[in-house]
Amino acid sequence: MPSSTEAVKIHHLVKAPENTPGAIRKRESWDADELATVYTTPECLPDGTICQATTVIFRTKGCVWWWNSGCTFCGYFNDVRDDVTYDNLMAQWQSAKDQTNDFEGSEVIKVYTSGTFFEDRENPPEWQEAILRETNERGLRLIVEARAEMCTPEKMSWVANLHPGCVVAIGLEAMDDEVLKFHCNKGFSTKQWHKAIETLRANELEVKTYLLFKPPFMSEGDALKHCIEWIREVGPLSDEVSVNPMNIQRGTIVERLFRHREYRPPWLWSLVEMIRQVDSVPGRLIVHPTAAGRVRGAHNCGKCDKHVAAAIERYSVSGDLEEFAGLTCECEKIWATEIELDCTIPSPFGVGLDRRMPVEESLMSP
Ligand code: SF4
Ligand SMILES: [Zn+2]
């Protein structure tokens, strides 16, 4: 319909109302000296050695892209405060050390900031420098996250100087410009990602790439087919590929679809099938299904979720397909039929049920 007012993206109408009094009150109820969280997980080094990693998730000012627009699935803004200072961030770092006995037993530290670690509008440069220096001096392998367009030659040479060989993880999500634009609202293109990779390589920094399994407005069958292609394309260009199966976060476009019964998070069986098909691709593949087995995370029928999710987690450390040997459940047939129908019936949201439920209940109107 013609309209005299300026066009508004549907995303901006739907995404969480960041500056309502309620949203600000909630955000500012967090203590700015306290971390979002810190935890340890098993990790595999590039040479195959198994070790321990500590993940530190800071409470920061949050991602500049989210404040401007934001990805359709990202609920990280739930953990941010817009007045976090250098002192707060240093207090959070100290709190991470206190809670882990100074990173006892960990060789890898993942510093996650709900945005780009080395973006100066998000995090004070002095704090970035302190983290890069300290982790380098202590011989810890550091992993930080970034958006592709932030990996400029100047900033990357600065990072490489302070922590040579540091790992930069970029949330590419999809190796497809249409998906990036219309499904993810990612705000950068595959071309910018290629450029970022060149810059990281030129500075001898390591490249980790995140892909998103089942972005919104995509069927299960399409998600499986596309993600396999994307891993084949980005795998040879990355040191490590990490596939994040969609989980529904609060206040996002995906949550709106989910609540309207128009989106089901991926099946765990799809992840197993994807891993089987891309196992031979060069580079290391990691799959960590957040909230696995719950309706807001990747899930199966409810009976087999625990075993399938555990096998996927084990594969991410061992890289051995034998982890899936003998895994089976009745729901595998329902999943296989869904994939087959998604690949033959032109139904953009897919034919699958939006919720886990008994078949007879699914036949009733919602
Ligand atoms: S770039 Fe990352 S942190 Fe920023 S909105 Fe997108 S997913 Fe969230
Ligand atoms: Zn099952």
mmCIF file of C-alpha atoms and ligand atoms in Angstrom:
data_model
loop_
_atom_site.group_PDB
_atom_site.id
_atom_site.type_symbol
_atom_site.label_atom_id
_atom_site.label_comp_id
_atom_site.label_asym_id
_atom_site.label_seq_id
_atom_site.Cartn_x
_atom_site.Cartn_y
_atom_site.Cartn_z
ATOM 1 C CA MET A 1 0.000 0.000 0.000
ATOM 2 C CA PRO A 2 1.351 3.468 -0.813
ATOM 3 C CA SER A 3 2.123 5.435 2.327
ATOM 4 C CA SER A 4 3.378 8.957 2.985
ATOM 5 C CA THR A 5 5.335 7.897 6.072
ATOM 6 C CA GLU A 6 8.830 6.454 5.945
ATOM 7 C CA ALA A 7 9.071 2.667 5.608
ATOM 8 C CA VAL A 8 9.885 0.815 8.839
ATOM 9 C CA LYS A 9 11.537 -2.590 8.947
ATOM 10 C CA ILE A 10 9.293 -5.175 10.553
ATOM 11 C CA HIS A 11 12.282 -6.105 12.700
ATOM 12 C CA HIS A 12 12.228 -2.701 14.372
ATOM 13 C CA LEU A 13 8.577 -3.077 15.201
ATOM 14 C CA VAL A 14 9.066 -6.479 16.749
ATOM 15 C CA LYS A 15 12.449 -6.463 18.485
ATOM 16 C CA ALA A 16 12.583 -5.889 22.192
ATOM 17 C CA PRO A 17 11.695 -2.354 23.256
ATOM 18 C CA GLU A 18 15.180 -1.522 24.497
ATOM 19 C CA ASN A 19 14.457 1.843 26.058
ATOM 20 C CA THR A 20 11.120 1.428 27.758
ATOM 21 C CA PRO A 21 11.258 2.227 31.494
ATOM 22 C CA GLY A 22 10.718 -1.475 32.265
ATOM 23 C CA ALA A 23 13.589 -2.615 30.019
ATOM 24 C CA ILE A 24 15.963 -0.024 31.490
ATOM 25 C CA ARG A 25 14.940 -0.915 35.036
ATOM 26 C CA LYS A 26 15.601 -4.596 34.380
ATOM 27 C CA ARG A 27 18.960 -3.919 32.714
ATOM 28 C CA GLU A 28 20.101 -1.656 35.504
ATOM 29 C CA SER A 29 19.092 -4.086 38.189
ATOM 30 C CA TRP A 30 22.269 -6.043 37.383
ATOM 31 C CA ASP A 31 25.357 -5.195 39.374
ATOM 32 C CA ALA A 32 27.811 -3.807 36.802
ATOM 33 C CA ASP A 33 30.726 -5.389 38.719
ATOM 34 C CA GLU A 34 29.208 -8.842 38.322
ATOM 35 C CA LEU A 35 29.769 -11.092 35.332
ATOM 36 C CA ALA A 36 26.933 -12.568 33.307
ATOM 37 C CA THR A 37 28.532 -15.988 33.915
ATOM 38 C CA VAL A 38 31.754 -18.034 34.051
ATOM 39 C CA TYR A 39 32.083 -21.796 33.486
ATOM 40 C CA THR A 40 34.529 -24.452 32.356
ATOM 41 C CA THR A 41 34.114 -27.022 29.559
ATOM 42 C CA PRO A 42 36.323 -29.661 27.918
ATOM 43 C CA GLU A 43 38.116 -28.307 24.856
ATOM 44 C CA CYS A 44 40.239 -29.669 22.040
ATOM 45 C CA LEU A 45 43.444 -27.831 21.046
ATOM 46 C CA PRO A 46 44.441 -27.543 17.332
ATOM 47 C CA ASP A 47 46.878 -30.452 17.769
ATOM 48 C CA GLY A 48 44.073 -32.680 19.098
ATOM 49 C CA THR A 49 45.030 -32.486 22.790
ATOM 50 C CA ILE A 50 42.027 -32.451 25.094
ATOM 51 C CA CYS A 51 42.160 -29.737 27.752
ATOM 52 C CA GLN A 52 39.909 -27.455 29.771
ATOM 53 C CA ALA A 53 38.518 -24.072 28.709
ATOM 54 C CA THR A 54 37.050 -21.309 30.860
ATOM 55 C CA THR A 55 34.326 -19.215 29.262
ATOM 56 C CA VAL A 56 33.847 -15.753 30.760
ATOM 57 C CA ILE A 57 30.735 -13.886 29.655
ATOM 58 C CA PHE A 58 31.022 -10.218 30.545
ATOM 59 C CA ARG A 59 28.261 -7.761 31.137
ATOM 60 C CA THR A 60 29.131 -4.986 28.676
ATOM 61 C CA LYS A 61 27.485 -2.105 26.850
ATOM 62 C CA GLY A 62 26.455 -4.657 24.244
ATOM 63 C CA CYS A 63 26.681 -4.910 20.500
ATOM 64 C CA VAL A 64 26.647 -1.680 18.466
ATOM 65 C CA TRP A 65 24.771 -3.484 15.672
ATOM 66 C CA TRP A 66 22.048 -4.534 18.064
ATOM 67 C CA TRP A 67 21.493 -0.947 19.209
ATOM 68 C CA ASN A 68 21.268 0.131 15.562
ATOM 69 C CA SER A 69 19.171 -2.787 14.362
ATOM 70 C CA GLY A 70 20.193 -6.274 15.531
ATOM 71 C CA CYS A 71 20.151 -9.870 14.387
ATOM 72 C CA THR A 72 16.751 -11.583 14.341
ATOM 73 C CA PHE A 73 17.755 -14.306 16.819
ATOM 74 C CA CYS A 74 20.029 -12.438 19.236
ATOM 75 C CA GLY A 75 18.891 -11.975 22.817
ATOM 76 C CA TYR A 76 22.288 -10.936 24.190
ATOM 77 C CA PHE A 77 20.896 -7.496 24.957
ATOM 78 C CA ASN A 78 19.184 -9.143 27.929
ATOM 79 C CA ASP A 79 22.617 -9.270 29.601
ATOM 80 C CA VAL A 80 23.921 -5.759 28.928
ATOM 81 C CA ARG A 81 24.005 -2.383 30.682
ATOM 82 C CA ASP A 82 24.785 0.787 28.757
ATOM 83 C CA ASP A 83 26.870 2.405 31.524
ATOM 84 C CA VAL A 84 29.575 -0.259 32.061
ATOM 85 C CA THR A 85 33.011 1.293 32.690
ATOM 86 C CA TYR A 86 36.635 0.124 32.579
ATOM 87 C CA ASP A 87 36.558 -0.363 36.374
ATOM 88 C CA ASN A 88 33.401 -2.491 36.157
ATOM 89 C CA LEU A 89 34.960 -4.694 33.471
ATOM 90 C CA MET A 90 38.162 -5.130 35.485
ATOM 91 C CA ALA A 91 36.066 -6.026 38.549
ATOM 92 C CA GLN A 92 34.239 -8.631 36.419
ATOM 93 C CA TRP A 93 37.574 -10.065 35.237
ATOM 94 C CA GLN A 94 38.718 -10.313 38.865
ATOM 95 C CA SER A 95 35.430 -11.991 39.766
ATOM 96 C CA ALA A 96 36.007 -14.581 36.997
ATOM 97 C CA LYS A 97 39.444 -15.335 38.474
ATOM 98 C CA ASP A 98 38.062 -15.548 42.019
ATOM 99 C CA GLN A 99 35.343 -17.960 40.926
ATOM 100 C CA THR A 100 37.742 -20.276 39.066
ATOM 101 C CA ASN A 101 40.730 -20.136 41.419
ATOM 102 C CA ASP A 102 42.623 -18.013 38.887
ATOM 103 C CA PHE A 103 41.579 -20.168 35.898
ATOM 104 C CA GLU A 104 43.032 -23.247 37.555
ATOM 105 C CA GLY A 105 43.485 -26.118 35.077
ATOM 106 C CA SER A 106 42.423 -24.100 32.013
ATOM 107 C CA GLU A 107 44.622 -23.591 28.974
ATOM 108 C CA VAL A 108 41.970 -21.805 26.945
ATOM 109 C CA ILE A 109 40.071 -18.640 27.926
ATOM 110 C CA LYS A 110 37.015 -17.533 25.972
ATOM 111 C CA VAL A 111 36.249 -13.871 26.571
ATOM 112 C CA TYR A 112 32.736 -13.147 25.347
ATOM 113 C CA THR A 113 31.261 -9.663 25.458
ATOM 114 C CA SER A 114 27.826 -9.977 23.770
ATOM 115 C CA GLY A 115 29.268 -8.084 20.816
ATOM 116 C CA THR A 116 32.742 -7.384 19.408
ATOM 117 C CA PHE A 117 35.587 -7.670 21.925
ATOM 118 C CA PHE A 118 37.772 -5.043 20.200
ATOM 119 C CA GLU A 119 35.030 -2.548 19.291
ATOM 120 C CA ASP A 120 36.010 0.665 21.106
ATOM 121 C CA ARG A 121 32.427 1.962 21.434
ATOM 122 C CA GLU A 122 31.480 -1.267 23.220
ATOM 123 C CA ASN A 123 34.567 -1.901 25.388
ATOM 124 C CA PRO A 124 37.237 0.573 26.579
ATOM 125 C CA PRO A 125 40.501 0.019 24.622
ATOM 126 C CA GLU A 126 42.504 -0.031 27.905
ATOM 127 C CA TRP A 127 40.427 -2.981 29.073
ATOM 128 C CA GLN A 128 40.901 -4.799 25.746
ATOM 129 C CA GLU A 129 44.632 -4.211 26.077
ATOM 130 C CA ALA A 130 44.718 -5.486 29.676
ATOM 131 C CA ILE A 131 42.984 -8.755 28.715
ATOM 132 C CA LEU A 132 45.102 -9.324 25.603
ATOM 133 C CA ARG A 133 48.339 -8.650 27.502
ATOM 134 C CA GLU A 134 47.540 -10.711 30.588
ATOM 135 C CA THR A 135 46.338 -13.794 28.686
ATOM 136 C CA ASN A 136 49.374 -13.600 26.391
ATOM 137 C CA GLU A 137 51.838 -13.250 29.288
ATOM 138 C CA ARG A 138 50.255 -16.235 31.039
ATOM 139 C CA GLY A 139 50.452 -18.381 27.869
ATOM 140 C CA LEU A 140 46.676 -18.847 27.732
ATOM 141 C CA ARG A 141 45.002 -19.465 24.386
ATOM 142 C CA LEU A 142 42.488 -16.626 23.986
ATOM 143 C CA ILE A 143 39.266 -16.715 21.960
ATOM 144 C CA VAL A 144 37.332 -13.478 21.379
ATOM 145 C CA GLU A 145 34.273 -12.735 19.239
ATOM 146 C CA ALA A 146 33.827 -10.077 16.561
ATOM 147 C CA ARG A 147 31.655 -8.872 13.714
ATOM 148 C CA ALA A 148 33.315 -9.154 10.305
ATOM 149 C CA GLU A 149 33.424 -5.445 9.466
ATOM 150 C CA MET A 150 35.191 -4.668 12.767
ATOM 151 C CA CYS A 151 38.240 -6.742 11.753
ATOM 152 C CA THR A 152 40.069 -3.808 10.182
ATOM 153 C CA PRO A 153 43.794 -4.068 9.295
ATOM 154 C CA GLU A 154 44.752 -1.468 11.949
ATOM 155 C CA LYS A 155 42.820 -3.098 14.772
ATOM 156 C CA MET A 156 43.907 -6.622 13.838
ATOM 157 C CA SER A 157 47.578 -5.708 13.782
ATOM 158 C CA TRP A 158 47.084 -4.064 17.217
ATOM 159 C CA VAL A 159 45.452 -7.261 18.549
ATOM 160 C CA ALA A 160 48.150 -9.486 16.990
ATOM 161 C CA ASN A 161 50.833 -7.357 18.574
ATOM 162 C CA LEU A 162 49.410 -7.718 22.069
ATOM 163 C CA HIS A 163 48.388 -11.382 21.786
ATOM 164 C CA PRO A 164 50.001 -13.148 18.795
ATOM 165 C CA GLY A 165 47.938 -16.069 17.463
ATOM 166 C CA CYS A 166 44.773 -15.108 19.345
ATOM 167 C CA VAL A 167 41.597 -16.731 17.960
ATOM 168 C CA VAL A 168 38.950 -14.421 16.486
ATOM 169 C CA ALA A 169 35.492 -15.971 16.204
ATOM 170 C CA ILE A 170 33.139 -14.346 13.701
ATOM 171 C CA GLY A 171 29.399 -15.014 13.690
ATOM 172 C CA LEU A 172 28.950 -15.454 9.961
ATOM 173 C CA GLU A 173 25.750 -17.497 10.547
ATOM 174 C CA ALA A 174 25.195 -18.318 6.847
ATOM 175 C CA MET A 175 27.382 -18.445 3.744
ATOM 176 C CA ASP A 176 24.554 -16.917 1.738
ATOM 177 C CA ASP A 177 23.881 -13.204 1.314
ATOM 178 C CA GLU A 178 20.129 -13.639 1.007
ATOM 179 C CA VAL A 179 19.935 -15.578 4.252
ATOM 180 C CA LEU A 180 22.186 -13.033 5.954
ATOM 181 C CA LYS A 181 19.978 -10.176 4.862
ATOM 182 C CA PHE A 182 16.439 -11.517 5.005
ATOM 183 C CA HIS A 183 16.606 -14.298 7.588
ATOM 184 C CA CYS A 184 19.276 -13.047 9.979
ATOM 185 C CA ASN A 185 19.374 -9.243 9.453
ATOM 186 C CA LYS A 186 23.097 -9.716 10.058
ATOM 187 C CA GLY A 187 24.202 -6.337 8.752
ATOM 188 C CA PHE A 188 27.284 -7.584 6.887
ATOM 189 C CA SER A 189 27.849 -9.629 3.755
ATOM 190 C CA THR A 190 29.837 -12.733 2.843
ATOM 191 C CA LYS A 191 32.203 -10.393 0.957
ATOM 192 C CA GLN A 192 32.972 -8.541 4.189
ATOM 193 C CA TRP A 193 33.548 -11.880 5.897
ATOM 194 C CA HIS A 194 36.055 -12.907 3.191
ATOM 195 C CA LYS A 195 37.849 -9.593 3.686
ATOM 196 C CA ALA A 196 37.946 -10.120 7.462
ATOM 197 C CA ILE A 197 39.443 -13.599 6.979
ATOM 198 C CA GLU A 198 42.187 -12.167 4.742
ATOM 199 C CA THR A 199 43.004 -9.545 7.386
ATOM 200 C CA LEU A 200 43.116 -12.132 10.178
ATOM 201 C CA ARG A 201 45.370 -14.409 8.128
ATOM 202 C CA ALA A 202 47.660 -11.500 7.220
ATOM 203 C CA ASN A 203 48.137 -10.950 10.967
ATOM 204 C CA GLU A 204 48.566 -14.648 11.721
ATOM 205 C CA LEU A 205 45.458 -14.716 13.885
ATOM 206 C CA GLU A 206 43.317 -17.836 14.050
ATOM 207 C CA VAL A 207 39.898 -17.937 12.422
ATOM 208 C CA LYS A 208 36.834 -19.470 14.012
ATOM 209 C CA THR A 209 33.517 -19.273 12.161
ATOM 210 C CA TYR A 210 30.068 -19.617 13.692
ATOM 211 C CA LEU A 211 27.207 -20.859 11.543
ATOM 212 C CA LEU A 212 23.576 -20.802 12.589
ATOM 213 C CA PHE A 213 21.580 -23.994 12.125
ATOM 214 C CA LYS A 214 18.001 -23.183 11.047
ATOM 215 C CA PRO A 215 17.703 -19.391 10.834
ATOM 216 C CA PRO A 216 14.112 -18.104 11.007
ATOM 217 C CA PHE A 217 11.826 -18.370 7.950
ATOM 218 C CA MET A 218 13.455 -21.652 6.934
ATOM 219 C CA SER A 219 12.212 -25.247 7.023
ATOM 220 C CA GLU A 220 14.089 -28.086 8.740
ATOM 221 C CA GLY A 221 14.892 -29.689 5.359
ATOM 222 C CA ASP A 222 16.297 -26.453 3.927
ATOM 223 C CA ALA A 223 18.272 -25.809 7.104
ATOM 224 C CA LEU A 224 19.940 -29.203 6.866
ATOM 225 C CA LYS A 225 20.711 -28.868 3.158
ATOM 226 C CA HIS A 226 22.046 -25.318 3.416
ATOM 227 C CA CYS A 227 24.103 -25.804 6.563
ATOM 228 C CA ILE A 228 25.912 -28.755 4.985
ATOM 229 C CA GLU A 229 26.790 -26.580 1.963
ATOM 230 C CA TRP A 230 27.916 -23.684 4.175
ATOM 231 C CA ILE A 231 30.209 -25.925 6.245
ATOM 232 C CA ARG A 232 31.774 -27.270 3.032
ATOM 233 C CA GLU A 233 32.445 -23.699 1.888
ATOM 234 C CA VAL A 234 33.685 -22.112 5.117
ATOM 235 C CA GLY A 235 35.457 -25.162 6.573
ATOM 236 C CA PRO A 236 38.531 -24.983 4.324
ATOM 237 C CA LEU A 237 38.834 -21.223 5.011
ATOM 238 C CA SER A 238 38.549 -21.477 8.797
ATOM 239 C CA ASP A 239 40.631 -23.178 11.483
ATOM 240 C CA GLU A 240 37.465 -24.159 13.286
ATOM 241 C CA VAL A 241 33.750 -24.097 12.449
ATOM 242 C CA SER A 242 31.226 -23.968 15.248
ATOM 243 C CA VAL A 243 27.593 -24.661 14.366
ATOM 244 C CA ASN A 244 25.085 -23.084 16.738
ATOM 245 C CA PRO A 245 21.685 -24.732 16.508
ATOM 246 C CA MET A 246 19.015 -22.078 17.029
ATOM 247 C CA ASN A 247 17.747 -21.573 20.549
ATOM 248 C CA ILE A 248 14.900 -19.207 21.277
ATOM 249 C CA GLN A 249 16.063 -16.154 23.211
ATOM 250 C CA ARG A 250 13.804 -13.616 24.875
ATOM 251 C CA GLY A 251 12.590 -10.568 22.931
ATOM 252 C CA THR A 252 13.755 -11.684 19.489
ATOM 253 C CA ILE A 253 12.036 -12.049 16.108
ATOM 254 C CA VAL A 254 12.539 -15.784 16.363
ATOM 255 C CA GLU A 255 10.749 -15.810 19.695
ATOM 256 C CA ARG A 256 7.817 -13.993 18.090
ATOM 257 C CA LEU A 257 7.631 -16.685 15.375
ATOM 258 C CA PHE A 258 7.979 -19.435 17.984
ATOM 259 C CA ARG A 259 5.157 -18.033 20.082
ATOM 260 C CA HIS A 260 2.991 -17.800 16.968
ATOM 261 C CA ARG A 261 3.662 -21.499 16.389
ATOM 262 C CA GLU A 262 5.534 -20.748 13.154
ATOM 263 C CA TYR A 263 8.988 -21.923 14.153
ATOM 264 C CA ARG A 264 10.351 -25.081 15.730
ATOM 265 C CA PRO A 265 13.980 -25.181 16.872
ATOM 266 C CA PRO A 266 16.012 -27.822 14.996
ATOM 267 C CA TRP A 267 15.822 -31.554 15.594
ATOM 268 C CA LEU A 268 18.872 -33.111 17.235
ATOM 269 C CA TRP A 269 18.652 -35.766 14.491
ATOM 270 C CA SER A 270 19.284 -33.054 11.890
ATOM 271 C CA LEU A 271 22.507 -32.154 13.690
ATOM 272 C CA VAL A 272 23.616 -35.793 13.748
ATOM 273 C CA GLU A 273 22.880 -36.108 10.015
ATOM 274 C CA MET A 274 24.729 -32.863 9.287
ATOM 275 C CA ILE A 275 27.789 -34.037 11.242
ATOM 276 C CA ARG A 276 27.805 -37.370 9.394
ATOM 277 C CA GLN A 277 27.742 -35.634 6.026
ATOM 278 C CA VAL A 278 30.461 -33.066 6.689
ATOM 279 C CA ASP A 279 32.818 -35.147 8.802
ATOM 280 C CA SER A 280 35.409 -35.300 6.010
ATOM 281 C CA VAL A 281 35.542 -31.507 5.497
ATOM 282 C CA PRO A 282 38.966 -30.107 6.532
ATOM 283 C CA GLY A 283 39.080 -28.149 9.801
ATOM 284 C CA ARG A 284 37.529 -28.886 13.147
ATOM 285 C CA LEU A 285 33.747 -28.941 13.551
ATOM 286 C CA ILE A 286 32.099 -28.136 16.870
ATOM 287 C CA VAL A 287 28.383 -28.340 17.588
ATOM 288 C CA HIS A 288 27.103 -27.143 20.969
ATOM 289 C CA PRO A 289 23.322 -27.241 21.122
ATOM 290 C CA THR A 290 22.341 -24.644 23.759
ATOM 291 C CA ALA A 291 19.273 -25.713 25.780
ATOM 292 C CA ALA A 292 19.360 -29.116 24.053
ATOM 293 C CA GLY A 293 16.295 -31.237 24.780
ATOM 294 C CA ARG A 294 14.159 -28.266 25.809
ATOM 295 C CA VAL A 295 11.417 -26.891 23.546
ATOM 296 C CA ARG A 296 13.380 -23.628 23.210
ATOM 297 C CA GLY A 297 16.540 -25.468 22.118
ATOM 298 C CA ALA A 298 17.334 -28.203 19.580
ATOM 299 C CA HIS A 299 15.210 -31.187 20.579
ATOM 300 C CA ASN A 300 13.765 -34.561 19.599
ATOM 301 C CA CYS A 301 10.817 -36.429 21.099
ATOM 302 C CA GLY A 302 11.675 -35.928 24.755
ATOM 303 C CA LYS A 303 12.754 -39.525 25.379
ATOM 304 C CA CYS A 304 16.014 -39.686 23.441
ATOM 305 C CA ASP A 305 17.158 -36.046 23.722
ATOM 306 C CA LYS A 306 19.609 -36.579 26.555
ATOM 307 C CA HIS A 307 21.511 -39.356 24.773
ATOM 308 C CA VAL A 308 21.580 -37.685 21.363
ATOM 309 C CA ALA A 309 22.667 -34.313 22.791
ATOM 310 C CA ALA A 310 25.410 -36.006 24.839
ATOM 311 C CA ALA A 311 26.710 -37.807 21.723
ATOM 312 C CA ILE A 312 26.851 -34.491 19.831
ATOM 313 C CA GLU A 313 28.767 -32.877 22.712
ATOM 314 C CA ARG A 314 31.206 -35.806 22.801
ATOM 315 C CA TYR A 315 31.741 -35.557 19.031
ATOM 316 C CA SER A 316 32.659 -31.871 19.406
ATOM 317 C CA VAL A 317 35.606 -32.877 21.578
ATOM 318 C CA SER A 318 36.620 -36.227 20.024
ATOM 319 C CA GLY A 319 35.691 -35.622 16.347
ATOM 320 C CA ASP A 320 34.798 -39.320 16.167
ATOM 321 C CA LEU A 321 31.652 -40.482 14.320
ATOM 322 C CA GLU A 322 31.629 -43.613 16.495
ATOM 323 C CA GLU A 323 29.986 -41.418 19.178
ATOM 324 C CA PHE A 324 26.717 -41.893 17.254
ATOM 325 C CA ALA A 325 26.982 -45.669 16.901
ATOM 326 C CA GLY A 326 23.824 -47.435 18.070
ATOM 327 C CA LEU A 327 21.876 -44.222 18.704
ATOM 328 C CA THR A 328 18.288 -44.682 17.661
ATOM 329 C CA CYS A 329 14.715 -43.827 18.672
ATOM 330 C CA GLU A 330 11.205 -44.129 17.261
ATOM 331 C CA CYS A 331 11.114 -40.390 16.565
ATOM 332 C CA GLU A 332 13.847 -40.728 13.956
ATOM 333 C CA LYS A 333 11.194 -41.826 11.431
ATOM 334 C CA ILE A 334 9.058 -38.744 12.092
ATOM 335 C CA TRP A 335 12.127 -36.557 11.620
ATOM 336 C CA ALA A 336 13.142 -38.327 8.374
ATOM 337 C CA THR A 337 9.621 -37.901 6.950
ATOM 338 C CA GLU A 338 9.658 -34.222 7.858
ATOM 339 C CA ILE A 339 12.947 -33.705 6.029
ATOM 340 C CA GLU A 340 11.688 -35.596 2.995
ATOM 341 C CA LEU A 341 8.469 -33.575 2.829
ATOM 342 C CA ASP A 342 10.280 -30.264 3.397
ATOM 343 C CA CYS A 343 12.474 -31.072 0.410
ATOM 344 C CA THR A 344 9.504 -31.922 -1.851
ATOM 345 C CA ILE A 345 6.593 -29.725 -0.735
ATOM 346 C CA PRO A 346 7.111 -25.975 -1.308
ATOM 347 C CA SER A 347 6.264 -24.866 2.223
ATOM 348 C CA PRO A 348 8.598 -22.038 3.368
ATOM 349 C CA PHE A 349 8.140 -22.664 7.110
ATOM 350 C CA GLY A 350 8.297 -26.452 6.648
ATOM 351 C CA VAL A 351 5.748 -29.147 7.364
ATOM 352 C CA GLY A 352 6.949 -30.057 10.867
ATOM 353 C CA LEU A 353 4.994 -29.608 14.060
ATOM 354 C CA ASP A 354 5.892 -26.466 15.938
ATOM 355 C CA ARG A 355 5.847 -28.178 19.314
ATOM 356 C CA ARG A 356 6.770 -31.513 20.837
ATOM 357 C CA MET A 357 3.471 -33.253 21.546
ATOM 358 C CA PRO A 358 1.635 -36.545 21.122
ATOM 359 C CA VAL A 359 0.398 -37.111 17.555
ATOM 360 C CA GLU A 360 -3.294 -37.155 18.531
ATOM 361 C CA GLU A 361 -2.918 -33.790 20.301
ATOM 362 C CA SER A 362 -1.232 -32.320 17.240
ATOM 363 C CA LEU A 363 -4.359 -33.080 15.206
ATOM 364 C CA MET A 364 -6.470 -30.836 17.419
ATOM 365 C CA SER A 365 -6.649 -27.136 16.691
ATOM 366 C CA PRO A 366 -4.231 -25.081 18.828
HETATM 367 S S1 SF4 B 1 26.246 -9.177 15.764
HETATM 368 FE FE1 SF4 B 1 26.245 -10.746 17.364
HETATM 369 S S2 SF4 B 1 25.906 -9.650 19.291
HETATM 370 FE FE2 SF4 B 1 25.377 -8.249 17.595
HETATM 371 S S3 SF4 B 1 23.161 -8.441 17.305
HETATM 372 FE FE3 SF4 B 1 24.144 -9.888 15.916
HETATM 373 S S4 SF4 B 1 24.342 -11.854 17.022
HETATM 374 FE FE4 SF4 B 1 23.882 -10.215 18.519
HETATM 375 ZN ZN ZN B 2 13.216 -39.789 20.239
#
